[in-house]
Amino acid sequence: MVLGSQKMDIPTHTTENGSTLMDSGQSRLRELGYKQELKRDLSLFANFAFSFSIISVLTGVTTLYNTGLRFGGPVSLVYGWFVVGAFTMCIGFSMAEICSAYPTSGGLYYWSAKLAGPNWAPFAAWLTGWFNIVGQWAVTASVDFSLAQLIQVIILLSTGGKNGGGYDASKYVVIGLHGGILLLHAIINSLPISVLSFFGQVAAAWNLLGVCVLMVLIPCIATERASAKFVFTYFNTDNGEGISSKVYIFVLGLLMSQYTLTGYDASAHMTEETKDADKNGPKGIISSIGISIIFGWGYLLGITFAVTKIPYLLSEDNDAGGYAIAEIFYLAFKSRYGSGVGGIICLGVVAVAIFFCGMSSVTSNSRMAYAFSRDGAMPLSNLWHQVNKQEVPINAVWLSAFVSFCMALTSLGSLVAFQAMVSIATIGLYIAYALPIFFRVTLARKSFVPGPFNLGRYGILVGWIAVLWVITISVLFSLPVAYPITSETLNYTPVAVCGLLILTVSSWIFSARYWFRGPRTNVDP
């Protein structure tokens, strides 16, 4: 990696009216053709905090720990995390390099337009933009719905557990909780960016401290602990889904890790509000991924050392109704103190982390919607890119919350349908990540002018690794997860992703190609 060896042909700081130093990110934004409409008040740590809070290992690992435990168990969890982490870092480095050259709130779709060249720019921006924004909405829907489900489990355990007559909330109560959470997130995101920045930094600190406390506390409290041999060598093939191939099982177990390590494009979407964004935006992307990998592995290890009976933890007949980590926390305290209250409190720590994750996700969503509508790509674009007196894209905030709520309504019909919608959160979002990287290593291989943060001669190699990994996971996570295949066990991921692709391409062919010209400037002549 090279920092500063091939700089953009712009000064780090330029003077405005002969006296005031202009921030390098603001200077670059003006050169890219955009006014400074959002308040540029975020530091490097604040930018990092938004991405780190969205990645939120407490959120992803906790909500999908069942998947990793069922498909491969400890081996899939412990080693799969690093496999996914290594490839995710390649994607992050490639995105950071492009972000340094084009630090705008539009992020991925703007990058695709610039890198695809004038002939392909409108279509590249259209395709990338819609995959990105729909993927982000799906992330928010899945995060806040998972919080509603965790609150349901906390209530269940607090009232006696499934085996003690505890209250098991209906799907209508869960969707009501989901709506209430989204409402709170929309209200918080309507506040000035300085206040939101404070919440974001608290969220990052909460995630770091929460992971550190839980990874040590849970195995220490548990009266029965797994051996090191079990944690580092046991491979669970008893998944109850009719799958016996170890390679196949291991691949399916990677979904937990890949789902967790998403959302770091938030650092790019916050660049128009970040000081020295051409440097700090890329650093936010890389640092959020790297720190999440380290702390996430520690959290996985700590929790897995408290695992002794995998079939029981996955059984719907346990006190937590089959929610593995909730049962682990509850049993750890109950076995030692005769009461699971401590475990419920620990689940509360996780719930707060998930709340912060959803909050930051809405922030990222709204900035993407603001930028995409600024370029006229969304219906009623003039409405969504408006900012209020506090320089907040207020309408885009409430749009993001509303769309995410509508996505979760599919859960009322079937959790299978909801899971199909949410699958876009992983595959759809990663396709959006890969598209500008693909254009950078192909069409723009020789024309790309890097910014202060760049990979030098390794940029092409790292970029190709990133693209090939996204292609790989797009195939792997579309495979059936249970046999025999029925309407209830079918993996609807390819249906959802292909559906989005068909809608996006069709809308381009029949409408958008006649009027959408890609990113458009709005600076005063």
PDB file of N, CA and C in Angstrom, residues 415-479:
ATOM      1  N   LEU A 415     -41.669 -16.089   7.146  1.00  0.00           N
ATOM      2  CA  LEU A 415     -40.275 -15.768   7.439  1.00  0.00           C
ATOM      3  C   LEU A 415     -39.384 -16.122   6.268  1.00  0.00           C
ATOM      4  N   VAL A 416     -39.805 -17.103   5.471  1.00  0.00           N
ATOM      5  CA  VAL A 416     -39.049 -17.471   4.277  1.00  0.00           C
ATOM      6  C   VAL A 416     -39.028 -16.302   3.300  1.00  0.00           C
ATOM      7  N   ALA A 417     -40.193 -15.659   3.132  1.00  0.00           N
ATOM      8  CA  ALA A 417     -40.279 -14.501   2.242  1.00  0.00           C
ATOM      9  C   ALA A 417     -39.413 -13.357   2.760  1.00  0.00           C
ATOM     10  N   PHE A 418     -39.424 -13.158   4.086  1.00  0.00           N
ATOM     11  CA  PHE A 418     -38.602 -12.099   4.663  1.00  0.00           C
ATOM     12  C   PHE A 418     -37.118 -12.395   4.485  1.00  0.00           C
ATOM     13  N   GLN A 419     -36.728 -13.651   4.674  1.00  0.00           N
ATOM     14  CA  GLN A 419     -35.333 -14.029   4.501  1.00  0.00           C
ATOM     15  C   GLN A 419     -34.885 -13.814   3.062  1.00  0.00           C
ATOM     16  N   ALA A 420     -35.807 -14.014   2.102  1.00  0.00           N
ATOM     17  CA  ALA A 420     -35.476 -13.747   0.705  1.00  0.00           C
ATOM     18  C   ALA A 420     -35.213 -12.264   0.495  1.00  0.00           C
ATOM     19  N   MET A 421     -36.029 -11.434   1.137  1.00  0.00           N
ATOM     20  CA  MET A 421     -35.845  -9.995   1.038  1.00  0.00           C
ATOM     21  C   MET A 421     -34.513  -9.580   1.666  1.00  0.00           C
ATOM     22  N   VAL A 422     -34.217 -10.152   2.805  1.00  0.00           N
ATOM     23  CA  VAL A 422     -33.013  -9.785   3.545  1.00  0.00           C
ATOM     24  C   VAL A 422     -31.743 -10.336   2.891  1.00  0.00           C
ATOM     25  N   SER A 423     -31.877 -11.373   2.087  1.00  0.00           N
ATOM     26  CA  SER A 423     -30.700 -11.924   1.419  1.00  0.00           C
ATOM     27  C   SER A 423     -30.024 -10.878   0.540  1.00  0.00           C
ATOM     28  N   ILE A 424     -30.800  -9.904   0.104  1.00  0.00           N
ATOM     29  CA  ILE A 424     -30.232  -8.810  -0.684  1.00  0.00           C
ATOM     30  C   ILE A 424     -29.238  -8.022   0.157  1.00  0.00           C
ATOM     31  N   ALA A 425     -29.423  -8.071   1.496  1.00  0.00           N
ATOM     32  CA  ALA A 425     -28.540  -7.323   2.389  1.00  0.00           C
ATOM     33  C   ALA A 425     -27.095  -7.796   2.283  1.00  0.00           C
ATOM     34  N   THR A 426     -26.893  -9.072   1.993  1.00  0.00           N
ATOM     35  CA  THR A 426     -25.529  -9.584   1.866  1.00  0.00           C
ATOM     36  C   THR A 426     -25.082  -9.624   0.412  1.00  0.00           C
ATOM     37  N   ILE A 427     -25.771 -10.412  -0.408  1.00  0.00           N
ATOM     38  CA  ILE A 427     -25.358 -10.579  -1.804  1.00  0.00           C
ATOM     39  C   ILE A 427     -25.544  -9.290  -2.596  1.00  0.00           C
ATOM     40  N   GLY A 428     -26.722  -8.668  -2.470  1.00  0.00           N
ATOM     41  CA  GLY A 428     -26.988  -7.449  -3.228  1.00  0.00           C
ATOM     42  C   GLY A 428     -26.007  -6.348  -2.908  1.00  0.00           C
ATOM     43  N   LEU A 429     -25.723  -6.175  -1.629  1.00  0.00           N
ATOM     44  CA  LEU A 429     -24.798  -5.123  -1.219  1.00  0.00           C
ATOM     45  C   LEU A 429     -23.384  -5.410  -1.706  1.00  0.00           C
ATOM     46  N   TYR A 430     -22.969  -6.666  -1.649  1.00  0.00           N
ATOM     47  CA  TYR A 430     -21.620  -6.996  -2.109  1.00  0.00           C
ATOM     48  C   TYR A 430     -21.478  -6.873  -3.620  1.00  0.00           C
ATOM     49  N   ILE A 431     -22.557  -7.099  -4.357  1.00  0.00           N
ATOM     50  CA  ILE A 431     -22.512  -6.858  -5.799  1.00  0.00           C
ATOM     51  C   ILE A 431     -22.274  -5.373  -6.060  1.00  0.00           C
ATOM     52  N   ALA A 432     -22.932  -4.522  -5.275  1.00  0.00           N
ATOM     53  CA  ALA A 432     -22.724  -3.081  -5.400  1.00  0.00           C
ATOM     54  C   ALA A 432     -21.284  -2.713  -5.052  1.00  0.00           C
ATOM     55  N   TYR A 433     -20.693  -3.406  -4.080  1.00  0.00           N
ATOM     56  CA  TYR A 433     -19.284  -3.166  -3.739  1.00  0.00           C
ATOM     57  C   TYR A 433     -18.365  -3.539  -4.900  1.00  0.00           C
ATOM     58  N   ALA A 434     -18.698  -4.654  -5.555  1.00  0.00           N
ATOM     59  CA  ALA A 434     -17.803  -5.210  -6.574  1.00  0.00           C
ATOM     60  C   ALA A 434     -17.844  -4.457  -7.897  1.00  0.00           C
ATOM     61  N   LEU A 435     -18.974  -3.871  -8.248  1.00  0.00           N
ATOM     62  CA  LEU A 435     -19.109  -3.239  -9.565  1.00  0.00           C
ATOM     63  C   LEU A 435     -18.087  -2.125  -9.809  1.00  0.00           C
ATOM     64  N   PRO A 436     -17.946  -1.125  -8.924  1.00  0.00           N
ATOM     65  CA  PRO A 436     -16.928  -0.099  -9.196  1.00  0.00           C
ATOM     66  C   PRO A 436     -15.506  -0.658  -9.175  1.00  0.00           C
ATOM     67  N   ILE A 437     -15.268  -1.671  -8.337  1.00  0.00           N
ATOM     68  CA  ILE A 437     -13.936  -2.286  -8.321  1.00  0.00           C
ATOM     69  C   ILE A 437     -13.669  -2.976  -9.654  1.00  0.00           C
ATOM     70  N   PHE A 438     -14.698  -3.645 -10.192  1.00  0.00           N
ATOM     71  CA  PHE A 438     -14.563  -4.304 -11.498  1.00  0.00           C
ATOM     72  C   PHE A 438     -14.247  -3.285 -12.589  1.00  0.00           C
ATOM     73  N   PHE A 439     -14.944  -2.156 -12.586  1.00  0.00           N
ATOM     74  CA  PHE A 439     -14.669  -1.123 -13.598  1.00  0.00           C
ATOM     75  C   PHE A 439     -13.277  -0.536 -13.406  1.00  0.00           C
ATOM     76  N   ARG A 440     -12.826  -0.458 -12.158  1.00  0.00           N
ATOM     77  CA  ARG A 440     -11.486   0.099 -11.901  1.00  0.00           C
ATOM     78  C   ARG A 440     -10.384  -0.793 -12.463  1.00  0.00           C
ATOM     79  N   VAL A 441     -10.574  -2.137 -12.382  1.00  0.00           N
ATOM     80  CA  VAL A 441      -9.525  -3.058 -12.842  1.00  0.00           C
ATOM     81  C   VAL A 441      -9.676  -3.430 -14.321  1.00  0.00           C
ATOM     82  N   THR A 442     -10.736  -2.966 -14.974  1.00  0.00           N
ATOM     83  CA  THR A 442     -10.933  -3.280 -16.406  1.00  0.00           C
ATOM     84  C   THR A 442     -10.952  -1.993 -17.225  1.00  0.00           C
ATOM     85  N   LEU A 443     -12.097  -1.353 -17.312  1.00  0.00           N
ATOM     86  CA  LEU A 443     -12.237  -0.182 -18.170  1.00  0.00           C
ATOM     87  C   LEU A 443     -11.340   0.978 -17.752  1.00  0.00           C
ATOM     88  N   ALA A 444     -11.106   1.142 -16.454  1.00  0.00           N
ATOM     89  CA  ALA A 444     -10.301   2.267 -15.956  1.00  0.00           C
ATOM     90  C   ALA A 444      -8.912   1.836 -15.495  1.00  0.00           C
ATOM     91  N   ARG A 445      -8.488   0.673 -15.959  1.00  0.00           N
ATOM     92  CA  ARG A 445      -7.194   0.146 -15.497  1.00  0.00           C
ATOM     93  C   ARG A 445      -6.051   1.138 -15.714  1.00  0.00           C
ATOM     94  N   LYS A 446      -6.071   1.810 -16.854  1.00  0.00           N
ATOM     95  CA  LYS A 446      -4.973   2.733 -17.174  1.00  0.00           C
ATOM     96  C   LYS A 446      -5.333   4.188 -16.920  1.00  0.00           C
ATOM     97  N   SER A 447      -6.619   4.496 -16.875  1.00  0.00           N
ATOM     98  CA  SER A 447      -7.027   5.898 -16.752  1.00  0.00           C
ATOM     99  C   SER A 447      -7.281   6.341 -15.313  1.00  0.00           C
ATOM    100  N   PHE A 448      -7.432   5.400 -14.390  1.00  0.00           N
ATOM    101  CA  PHE A 448      -7.728   5.752 -13.001  1.00  0.00           C
ATOM    102  C   PHE A 448      -6.601   6.563 -12.385  1.00  0.00           C
ATOM    103  N   VAL A 449      -6.959   7.731 -11.822  1.00  0.00           N
ATOM    104  CA  VAL A 449      -5.990   8.594 -11.142  1.00  0.00           C
ATOM    105  C   VAL A 449      -6.241   8.484  -9.641  1.00  0.00           C
ATOM    106  N   PRO A 450      -5.367   7.840  -8.899  1.00  0.00           N
ATOM    107  CA  PRO A 450      -5.610   7.604  -7.466  1.00  0.00           C
ATOM    108  C   PRO A 450      -5.509   8.865  -6.630  1.00  0.00           C
ATOM    109  N   GLY A 451      -6.084   8.786  -5.451  1.00  0.00           N
ATOM    110  CA  GLY A 451      -6.016   9.886  -4.502  1.00  0.00           C
ATOM    111  C   GLY A 451      -4.878   9.679  -3.520  1.00  0.00           C
ATOM    112  N   PRO A 452      -4.868  10.422  -2.408  1.00  0.00           N
ATOM    113  CA  PRO A 452      -3.786  10.307  -1.420  1.00  0.00           C
ATOM    114  C   PRO A 452      -3.621   8.895  -0.873  1.00  0.00           C
ATOM    115  N   PHE A 453      -4.729   8.168  -0.733  1.00  0.00           N
ATOM    116  CA  PHE A 453      -4.674   6.780  -0.263  1.00  0.00           C
ATOM    117  C   PHE A 453      -4.765   5.869  -1.483  1.00  0.00           C
ATOM    118  N   ASN A 454      -3.710   5.120  -1.747  1.00  0.00           N
ATOM    119  CA  ASN A 454      -3.767   4.219  -2.901  1.00  0.00           C
ATOM    120  C   ASN A 454      -2.903   2.996  -2.675  1.00  0.00           C
ATOM    121  N   LEU A 455      -3.150   1.968  -3.459  1.00  0.00           N
ATOM    122  CA  LEU A 455      -2.458   0.689  -3.319  1.00  0.00           C
ATOM    123  C   LEU A 455      -1.267   0.547  -4.247  1.00  0.00           C
ATOM    124  N   GLY A 456      -0.978   1.586  -5.002  1.00  0.00           N
ATOM    125  CA  GLY A 456       0.162   1.521  -5.907  1.00  0.00           C
ATOM    126  C   GLY A 456       0.022   0.405  -6.931  1.00  0.00           C
ATOM    127  N   ARG A 457       1.090  -0.332  -7.157  1.00  0.00           N
ATOM    128  CA  ARG A 457       1.084  -1.381  -8.183  1.00  0.00           C
ATOM    129  C   ARG A 457       0.243  -2.594  -7.785  1.00  0.00           C
ATOM    130  N   TYR A 458      -0.150  -2.665  -6.521  1.00  0.00           N
ATOM    131  CA  TYR A 458      -0.956  -3.802  -6.076  1.00  0.00           C
ATOM    132  C   TYR A 458      -2.464  -3.580  -6.252  1.00  0.00           C
ATOM    133  N   GLY A 459      -2.842  -2.385  -6.712  1.00  0.00           N
ATOM    134  CA  GLY A 459      -4.254  -2.055  -6.831  1.00  0.00           C
ATOM    135  C   GLY A 459      -5.020  -3.001  -7.735  1.00  0.00           C
ATOM    136  N   ILE A 460      -4.448  -3.366  -8.874  1.00  0.00           N
ATOM    137  CA  ILE A 460      -5.129  -4.251  -9.826  1.00  0.00           C
ATOM    138  C   ILE A 460      -5.286  -5.651  -9.237  1.00  0.00           C
ATOM    139  N   LEU A 461      -4.217  -6.185  -8.646  1.00  0.00           N
ATOM    140  CA  LEU A 461      -4.253  -7.531  -8.065  1.00  0.00           C
ATOM    141  C   LEU A 461      -5.290  -7.618  -6.946  1.00  0.00           C
ATOM    142  N   VAL A 462      -5.248  -6.682  -6.020  1.00  0.00           N
ATOM    143  CA  VAL A 462      -6.189  -6.686  -4.904  1.00  0.00           C
ATOM    144  C   VAL A 462      -7.618  -6.526  -5.424  1.00  0.00           C
ATOM    145  N   GLY A 463      -7.789  -5.688  -6.432  1.00  0.00           N
ATOM    146  CA  GLY A 463      -9.107  -5.478  -7.017  1.00  0.00           C
ATOM    147  C   GLY A 463      -9.687  -6.741  -7.625  1.00  0.00           C
ATOM    148  N   TRP A 464      -8.866  -7.497  -8.339  1.00  0.00           N
ATOM    149  CA  TRP A 464      -9.339  -8.749  -8.948  1.00  0.00           C
ATOM    150  C   TRP A 464      -9.688  -9.787  -7.884  1.00  0.00           C
ATOM    151  N   ILE A 465      -8.894  -9.852  -6.823  1.00  0.00           N
ATOM    152  CA  ILE A 465      -9.212 -10.775  -5.723  1.00  0.00           C
ATOM    153  C   ILE A 465     -10.575 -10.419  -5.131  1.00  0.00           C
ATOM    154  N   ALA A 466     -10.815  -9.121  -4.951  1.00  0.00           N
ATOM    155  CA  ALA A 466     -12.084  -8.660  -4.394  1.00  0.00           C
ATOM    156  C   ALA A 466     -13.260  -9.044  -5.292  1.00  0.00           C
ATOM    157  N   VAL A 467     -13.126  -8.810  -6.586  1.00  0.00           N
ATOM    158  CA  VAL A 467     -14.206  -9.113  -7.535  1.00  0.00           C
ATOM    159  C   VAL A 467     -14.490 -10.610  -7.577  1.00  0.00           C
ATOM    160  N   LEU A 468     -13.437 -11.410  -7.638  1.00  0.00           N
ATOM    161  CA  LEU A 468     -13.624 -12.865  -7.709  1.00  0.00           C
ATOM    162  C   LEU A 468     -14.250 -13.416  -6.428  1.00  0.00           C
ATOM    163  N   TRP A 469     -13.936 -12.828  -5.284  1.00  0.00           N
ATOM    164  CA  TRP A 469     -14.542 -13.286  -4.033  1.00  0.00           C
ATOM    165  C   TRP A 469     -16.037 -12.981  -4.014  1.00  0.00           C
ATOM    166  N   VAL A 470     -16.424 -11.818  -4.495  1.00  0.00           N
ATOM    167  CA  VAL A 470     -17.853 -11.477  -4.537  1.00  0.00           C
ATOM    168  C   VAL A 470     -18.597 -12.422  -5.477  1.00  0.00           C
ATOM    169  N   ILE A 471     -18.004 -12.750  -6.597  1.00  0.00           N
ATOM    170  CA  ILE A 471     -18.617 -13.718  -7.518  1.00  0.00           C
ATOM    171  C   ILE A 471     -18.773 -15.064  -6.816  1.00  0.00           C
ATOM    172  N   THR A 472     -17.741 -15.453  -6.077  1.00  0.00           N
ATOM    173  CA  THR A 472     -17.751 -16.740  -5.371  1.00  0.00           C
ATOM    174  C   THR A 472     -18.866 -16.810  -4.331  1.00  0.00           C
ATOM    175  N   ILE A 473     -18.965 -15.795  -3.479  1.00  0.00           N
ATOM    176  CA  ILE A 473     -19.986 -15.844  -2.424  1.00  0.00           C
ATOM    177  C   ILE A 473     -21.397 -15.698  -3.003  1.00  0.00           C
ATOM    178  N   SER A 474     -21.507 -15.007  -4.140  1.00  0.00           N
ATOM    179  CA  SER A 474     -22.816 -14.868  -4.778  1.00  0.00           C
ATOM    180  C   SER A 474     -23.338 -16.226  -5.214  1.00  0.00           C
ATOM    181  N   VAL A 475     -22.425 -17.094  -5.639  1.00  0.00           N
ATOM    182  CA  VAL A 475     -22.798 -18.454  -6.029  1.00  0.00           C
ATOM    183  C   VAL A 475     -23.018 -19.323  -4.784  1.00  0.00           C
ATOM    184  N   LEU A 476     -22.073 -19.275  -3.859  1.00  0.00           N
ATOM    185  CA  LEU A 476     -22.119 -20.145  -2.682  1.00  0.00           C
ATOM    186  C   LEU A 476     -23.357 -19.894  -1.829  1.00  0.00           C
ATOM    187  N   PHE A 477     -23.699 -18.636  -1.608  1.00  0.00           N
ATOM    188  CA  PHE A 477     -24.828 -18.323  -0.739  1.00  0.00           C
ATOM    189  C   PHE A 477     -26.172 -18.443  -1.453  1.00  0.00           C
ATOM    190  N   SER A 478     -26.114 -18.844  -2.715  1.00  0.00           N
ATOM    191  CA  SER A 478     -27.347 -19.122  -3.456  1.00  0.00           C
ATOM    192  C   SER A 478     -27.668 -20.609  -3.481  1.00  0.00           C
ATOM    193  N   LEU A 479     -26.766 -21.422  -2.915  1.00  0.00           N
ATOM    194  CA  LEU A 479     -26.971 -22.869  -2.898  1.00  0.00           C
ATOM    195  C   LEU A 479     -28.071 -23.252  -1.902  1.00  0.00           C
TER     196      LEU A 479
END
